[in-house]
Coordinates of C-alpha atoms in Angstrom, one line a residue:
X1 CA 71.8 -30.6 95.8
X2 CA 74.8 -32.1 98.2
X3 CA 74.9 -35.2 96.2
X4 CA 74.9 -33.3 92.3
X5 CA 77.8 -30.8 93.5
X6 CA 80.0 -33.5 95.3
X7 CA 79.4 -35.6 91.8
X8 CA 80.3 -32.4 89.9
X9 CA 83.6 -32.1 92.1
X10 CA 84.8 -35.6 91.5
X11 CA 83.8 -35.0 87.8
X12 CA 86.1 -32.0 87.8
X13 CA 88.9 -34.1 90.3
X14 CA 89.1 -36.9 87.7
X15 CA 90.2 -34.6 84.9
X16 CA 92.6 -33.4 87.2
X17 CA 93.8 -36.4 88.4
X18 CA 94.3 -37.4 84.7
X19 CA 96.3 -34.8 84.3
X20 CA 98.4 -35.5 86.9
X21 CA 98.6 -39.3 86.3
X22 CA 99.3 -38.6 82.3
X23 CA 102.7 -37.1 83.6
X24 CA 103.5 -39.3 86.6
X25 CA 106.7 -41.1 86.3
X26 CA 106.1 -43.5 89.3
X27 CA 103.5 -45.8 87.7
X28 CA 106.5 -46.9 85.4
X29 CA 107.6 -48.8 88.5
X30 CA 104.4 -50.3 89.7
X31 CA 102.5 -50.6 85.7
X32 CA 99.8 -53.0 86.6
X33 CA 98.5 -50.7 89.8
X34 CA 99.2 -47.9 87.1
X35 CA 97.1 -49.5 84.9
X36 CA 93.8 -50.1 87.7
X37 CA 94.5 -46.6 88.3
X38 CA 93.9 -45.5 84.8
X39 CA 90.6 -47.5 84.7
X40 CA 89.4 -46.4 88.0
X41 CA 89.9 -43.3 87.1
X42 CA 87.9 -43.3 83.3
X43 CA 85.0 -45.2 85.5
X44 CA 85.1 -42.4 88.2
X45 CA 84.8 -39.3 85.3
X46 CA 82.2 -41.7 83.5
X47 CA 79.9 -42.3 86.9
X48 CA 80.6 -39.0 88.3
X49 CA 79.6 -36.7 85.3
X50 CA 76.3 -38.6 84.1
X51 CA 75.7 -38.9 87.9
X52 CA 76.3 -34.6 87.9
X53 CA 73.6 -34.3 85.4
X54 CA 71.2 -36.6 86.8
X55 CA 71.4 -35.1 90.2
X56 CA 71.0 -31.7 88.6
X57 CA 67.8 -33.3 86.8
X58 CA 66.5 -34.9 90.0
X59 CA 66.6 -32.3 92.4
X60 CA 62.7 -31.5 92.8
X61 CA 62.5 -35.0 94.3
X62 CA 65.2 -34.3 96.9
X63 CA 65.8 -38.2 97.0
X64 CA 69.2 -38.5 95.4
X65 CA 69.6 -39.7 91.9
X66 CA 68.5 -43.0 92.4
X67 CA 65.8 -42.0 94.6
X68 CA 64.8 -39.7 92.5
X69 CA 65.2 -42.0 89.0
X70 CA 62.9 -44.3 91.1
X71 CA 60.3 -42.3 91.5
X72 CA 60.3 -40.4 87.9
X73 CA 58.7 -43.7 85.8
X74 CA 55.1 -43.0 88.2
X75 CA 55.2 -38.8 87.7
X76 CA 56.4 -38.7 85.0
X77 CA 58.4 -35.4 83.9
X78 CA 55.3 -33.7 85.9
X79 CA 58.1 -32.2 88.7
X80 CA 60.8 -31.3 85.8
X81 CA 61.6 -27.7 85.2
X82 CA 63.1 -26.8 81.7
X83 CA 66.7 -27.1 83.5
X84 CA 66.1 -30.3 85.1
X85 CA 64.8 -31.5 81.6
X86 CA 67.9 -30.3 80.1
X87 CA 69.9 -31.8 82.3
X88 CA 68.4 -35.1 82.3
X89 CA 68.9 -34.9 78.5
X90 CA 72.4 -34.6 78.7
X91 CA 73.0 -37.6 81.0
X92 CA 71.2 -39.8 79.1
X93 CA 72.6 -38.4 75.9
X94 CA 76.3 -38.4 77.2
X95 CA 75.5 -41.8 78.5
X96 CA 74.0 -43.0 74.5
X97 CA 77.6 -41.7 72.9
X98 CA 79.7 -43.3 75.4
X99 CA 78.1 -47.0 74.8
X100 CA 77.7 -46.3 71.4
X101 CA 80.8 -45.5 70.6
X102 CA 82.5 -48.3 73.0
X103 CA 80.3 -50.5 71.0
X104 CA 81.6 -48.9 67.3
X105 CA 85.1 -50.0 68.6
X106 CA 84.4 -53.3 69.4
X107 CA 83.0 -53.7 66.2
X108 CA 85.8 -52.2 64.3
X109 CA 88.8 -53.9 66.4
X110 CA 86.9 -57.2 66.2
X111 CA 86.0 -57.1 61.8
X112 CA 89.9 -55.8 61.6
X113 CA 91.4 -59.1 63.5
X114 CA 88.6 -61.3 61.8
X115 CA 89.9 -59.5 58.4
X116 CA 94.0 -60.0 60.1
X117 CA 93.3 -63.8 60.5
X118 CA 92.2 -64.3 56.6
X119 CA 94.9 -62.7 56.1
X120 CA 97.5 -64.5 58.0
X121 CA 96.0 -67.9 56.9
X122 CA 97.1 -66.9 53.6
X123 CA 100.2 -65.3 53.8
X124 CA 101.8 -66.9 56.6
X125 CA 103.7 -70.3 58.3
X126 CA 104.6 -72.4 61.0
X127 CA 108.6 -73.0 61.5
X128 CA 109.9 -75.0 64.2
X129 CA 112.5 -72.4 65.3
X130 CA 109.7 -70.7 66.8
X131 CA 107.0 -73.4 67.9
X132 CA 103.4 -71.6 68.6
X133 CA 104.0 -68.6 66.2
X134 CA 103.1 -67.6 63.1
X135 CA 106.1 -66.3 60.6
X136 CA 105.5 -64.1 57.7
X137 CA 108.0 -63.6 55.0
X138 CA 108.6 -60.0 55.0
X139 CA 112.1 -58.5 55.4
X140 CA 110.9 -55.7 57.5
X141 CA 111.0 -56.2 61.8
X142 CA 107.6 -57.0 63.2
X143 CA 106.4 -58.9 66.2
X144 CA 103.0 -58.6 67.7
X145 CA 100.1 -60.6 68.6
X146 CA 96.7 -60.8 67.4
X147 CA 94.3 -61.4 70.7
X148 CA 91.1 -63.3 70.4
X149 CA 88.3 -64.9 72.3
X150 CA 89.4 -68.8 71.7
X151 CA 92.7 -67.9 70.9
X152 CA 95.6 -65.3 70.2
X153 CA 98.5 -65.6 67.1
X154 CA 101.3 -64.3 68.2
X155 CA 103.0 -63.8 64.3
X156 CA 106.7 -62.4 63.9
X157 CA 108.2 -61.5 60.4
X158 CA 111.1 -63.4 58.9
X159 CA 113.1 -60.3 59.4
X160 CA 112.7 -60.2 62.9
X161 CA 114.1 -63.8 63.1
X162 CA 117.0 -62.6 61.0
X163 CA 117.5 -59.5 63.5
X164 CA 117.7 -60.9 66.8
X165 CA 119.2 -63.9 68.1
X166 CA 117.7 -66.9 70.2
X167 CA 117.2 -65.1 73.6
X168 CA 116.0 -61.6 72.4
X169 CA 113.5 -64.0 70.2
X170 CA 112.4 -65.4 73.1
X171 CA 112.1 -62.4 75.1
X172 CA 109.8 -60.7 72.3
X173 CA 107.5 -63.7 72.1
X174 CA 107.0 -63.6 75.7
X175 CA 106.3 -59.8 75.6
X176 CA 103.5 -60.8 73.3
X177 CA 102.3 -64.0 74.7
X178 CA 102.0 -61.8 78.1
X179 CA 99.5 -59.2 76.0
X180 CA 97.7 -62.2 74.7
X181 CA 97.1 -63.2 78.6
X182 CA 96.3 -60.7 80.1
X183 CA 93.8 -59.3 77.5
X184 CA 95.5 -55.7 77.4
X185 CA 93.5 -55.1 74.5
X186 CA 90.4 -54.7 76.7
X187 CA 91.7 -52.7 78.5
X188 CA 93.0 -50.0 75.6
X189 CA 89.4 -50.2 74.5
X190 CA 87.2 -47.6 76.7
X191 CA 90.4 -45.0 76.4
X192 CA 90.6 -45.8 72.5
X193 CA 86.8 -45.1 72.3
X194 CA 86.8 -42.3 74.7
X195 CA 89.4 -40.6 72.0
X196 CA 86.9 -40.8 69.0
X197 CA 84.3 -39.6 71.4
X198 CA 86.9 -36.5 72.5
X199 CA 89.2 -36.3 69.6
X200 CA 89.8 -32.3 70.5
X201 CA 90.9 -33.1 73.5
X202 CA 94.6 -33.5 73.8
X203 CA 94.1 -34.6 77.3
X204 CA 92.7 -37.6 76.2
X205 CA 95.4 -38.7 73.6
X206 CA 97.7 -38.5 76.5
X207 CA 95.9 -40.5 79.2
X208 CA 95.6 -43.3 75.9
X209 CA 99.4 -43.0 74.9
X210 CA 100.2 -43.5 79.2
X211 CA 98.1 -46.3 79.4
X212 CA 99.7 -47.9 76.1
X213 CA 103.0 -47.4 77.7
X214 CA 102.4 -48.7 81.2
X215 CA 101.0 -52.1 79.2
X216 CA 104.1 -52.3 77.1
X217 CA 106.0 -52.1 81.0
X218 CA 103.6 -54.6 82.0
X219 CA 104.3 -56.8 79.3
X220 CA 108.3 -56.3 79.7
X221 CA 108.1 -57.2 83.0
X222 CA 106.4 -60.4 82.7
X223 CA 108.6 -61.1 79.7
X224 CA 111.2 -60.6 82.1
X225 CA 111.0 -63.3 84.5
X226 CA 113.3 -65.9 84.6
X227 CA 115.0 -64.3 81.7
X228 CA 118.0 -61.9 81.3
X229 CA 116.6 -58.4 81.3
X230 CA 119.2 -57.5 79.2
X231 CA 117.7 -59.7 76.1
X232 CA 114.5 -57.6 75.8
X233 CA 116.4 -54.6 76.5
X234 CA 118.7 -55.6 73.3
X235 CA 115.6 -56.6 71.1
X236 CA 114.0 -53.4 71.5
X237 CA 116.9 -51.4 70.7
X238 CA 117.3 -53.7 67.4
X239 CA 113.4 -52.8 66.8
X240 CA 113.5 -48.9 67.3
X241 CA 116.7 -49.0 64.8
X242 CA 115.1 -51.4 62.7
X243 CA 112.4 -47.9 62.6
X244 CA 109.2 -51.3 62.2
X245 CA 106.1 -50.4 61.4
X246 CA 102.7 -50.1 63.4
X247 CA 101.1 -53.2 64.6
X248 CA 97.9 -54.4 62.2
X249 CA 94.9 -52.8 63.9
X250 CA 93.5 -54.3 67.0
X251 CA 96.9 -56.0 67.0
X252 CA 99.7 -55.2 69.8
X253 CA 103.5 -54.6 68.8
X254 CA 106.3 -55.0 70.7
X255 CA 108.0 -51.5 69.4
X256 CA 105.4 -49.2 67.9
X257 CA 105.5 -46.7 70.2
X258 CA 108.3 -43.7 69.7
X259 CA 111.9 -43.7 70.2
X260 CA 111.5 -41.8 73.7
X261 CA 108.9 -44.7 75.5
X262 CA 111.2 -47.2 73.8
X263 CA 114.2 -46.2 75.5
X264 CA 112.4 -45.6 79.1
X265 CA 111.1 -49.1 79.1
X266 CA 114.9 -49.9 78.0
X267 CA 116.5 -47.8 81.0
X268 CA 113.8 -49.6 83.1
X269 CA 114.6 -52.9 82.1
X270 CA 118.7 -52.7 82.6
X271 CA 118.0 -50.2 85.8
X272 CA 115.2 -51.5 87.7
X273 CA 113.2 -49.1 90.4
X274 CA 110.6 -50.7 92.8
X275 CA 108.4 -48.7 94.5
X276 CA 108.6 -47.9 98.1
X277 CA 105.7 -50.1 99.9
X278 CA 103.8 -47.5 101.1
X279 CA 102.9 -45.8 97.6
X280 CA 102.6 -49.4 96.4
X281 CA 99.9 -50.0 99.1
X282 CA 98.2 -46.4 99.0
X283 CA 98.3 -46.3 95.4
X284 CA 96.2 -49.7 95.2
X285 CA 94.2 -48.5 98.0
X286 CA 93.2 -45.5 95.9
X287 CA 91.9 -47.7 93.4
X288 CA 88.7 -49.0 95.2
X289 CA 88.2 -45.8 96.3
X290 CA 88.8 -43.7 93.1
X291 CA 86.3 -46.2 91.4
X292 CA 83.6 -46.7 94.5
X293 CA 82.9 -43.3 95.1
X294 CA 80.9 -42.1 92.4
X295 CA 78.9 -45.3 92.6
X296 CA 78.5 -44.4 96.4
X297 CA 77.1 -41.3 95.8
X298 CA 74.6 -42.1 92.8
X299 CA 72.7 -44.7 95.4
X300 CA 72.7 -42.4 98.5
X301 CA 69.3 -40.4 99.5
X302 CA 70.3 -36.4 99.6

């Protein structure tokens, strides 16, 4: 009974905490530990609410939930009431929807870059202004980059090249070559999928649009090194007045989020904030933790 109520609570602590992190302004200084934060955080309500329900369903056994999900393949359902029953149906329900639809996003981000990458072998070039990068010839501002497997396009539009000059150039590509590396698309993925899942939730629209922010600060900060901040700073303000277009879908932008984000990660850029050490070092402390918990408590006997 412990085990199912302390489950519960963290269930319950997690949509707090996402409530609390959706408005935090400090991860803007430390976006990567932001970021684990944000995933620790969808594993915790994840492992902590099926692990509520199956706690609630194994209670007779008095074992714990895996204890308990040990011993149910020799009984049976023999030891089930109709409100463990009910509970184990909602775990394994909850449990179906969330893979399912995790899996239905793959599928759809995956068929729309295979789709994107017909596409750009049609419509678009190589120049040797900008080596490594695909050019389409569109007057319109656009710069993002298509992430894959084997390999990632990073594809600008001829009216970005007229728009900015060599170094803001430079500084965009980088932005995108950093998405590229460091895979941010998988990590949109669960929150995107958890929105289709929960799409009358307004909650979760804004732990998606903070996580797709602090990725955009990640990606301006590793554009960043060795490079005037000033020059990113420049092209995004040319892209928010250029008003471009979203990104393809399963594609990241540079500047498709609105005017307000755009103008933090500006003010960031030209005004740089670290954070003190301590919340650096408790905040990626927290992360184990936040994440560990839940699995602790689904393999202890109660």
């Amino acid at each position: 009974m412990m085990g199912a109520a302390l489950l519960a609570v963290l269930s319950l602590g997690s949509v707090g905490g996402a409530h609390l992190l959706s408005a935090a302004r400090w991860t803007w200084r430390a976006p990567r530990i932001g970021i684990a934060l944000w995933q620790a955080l969808g594993l915790c309500w994840g492992l902590s609410t099926i692990g509520a329900l199956l706690g609630a369903a194994m209670l007779p056994y008095g074992r714990g939930v895996a204890g308990g999900l040990a011993g149910l393949p020799g009984d049976g359902a023999a030891r089930l009431g109709v409100v463990n029953l009910a509970a184990l149906l909602a775990a394994v329900t909850l449990t179906a929807v969330l893979l399912v639809m995790l899996a239905y996003a793959v599928v759809r981000v995956v068929g729309a870059r295979r789709r994107h990458r017909a596409l750009l072998a049609l419509v678009s070039r190589r120049d040797a202004a900008v080596p490594g990068t695909l050019v389409v010839d569109h007057p319109g501002a656009a710069a993002y980059c298509v992430p894959g497997v084997r390999s990632s396009k990073v594809v600008v539009s001829k009216g970005t090249l007229d728009l900015l000059d060599s170094g803001e150039l430079a500084a965009v590509l980088a932005h995108e070559r950093a998405h590229a590396r460091e895979r941010h698309d998988l990590v949109l993925l669960p929150f995107a999928s958890l929105r289709h899942v929960f799409p009358q939730f307004g909650l979760v629209g804004r732990c998606l649009d903070a996580v797709e922010l602090l990725i955009e600060m990640a990606a301006d900060d590793r554009a960043r090194h060795g490079r005037p901040p000033r020059e990113l700073a420049t092209a995004l303000l040319r892209f928010a007045a250029a008003r471009p277009g979203p990104a393809p879908r399963g594609a990241l932008g540079v500047a498709n989020t609105p005017d307000i984000p755009v103008m933090a990660r500006v003010n960031r850029l030209l005004e740089p904030e670290s954070l003190p050490r301590a919340t650096r070092a408790a905040a990626a402390a927290a992360v184990p933790v936040v994440a560990g918990l839940p699995l602790l408590l689904l393999v202890m006997p109660h």
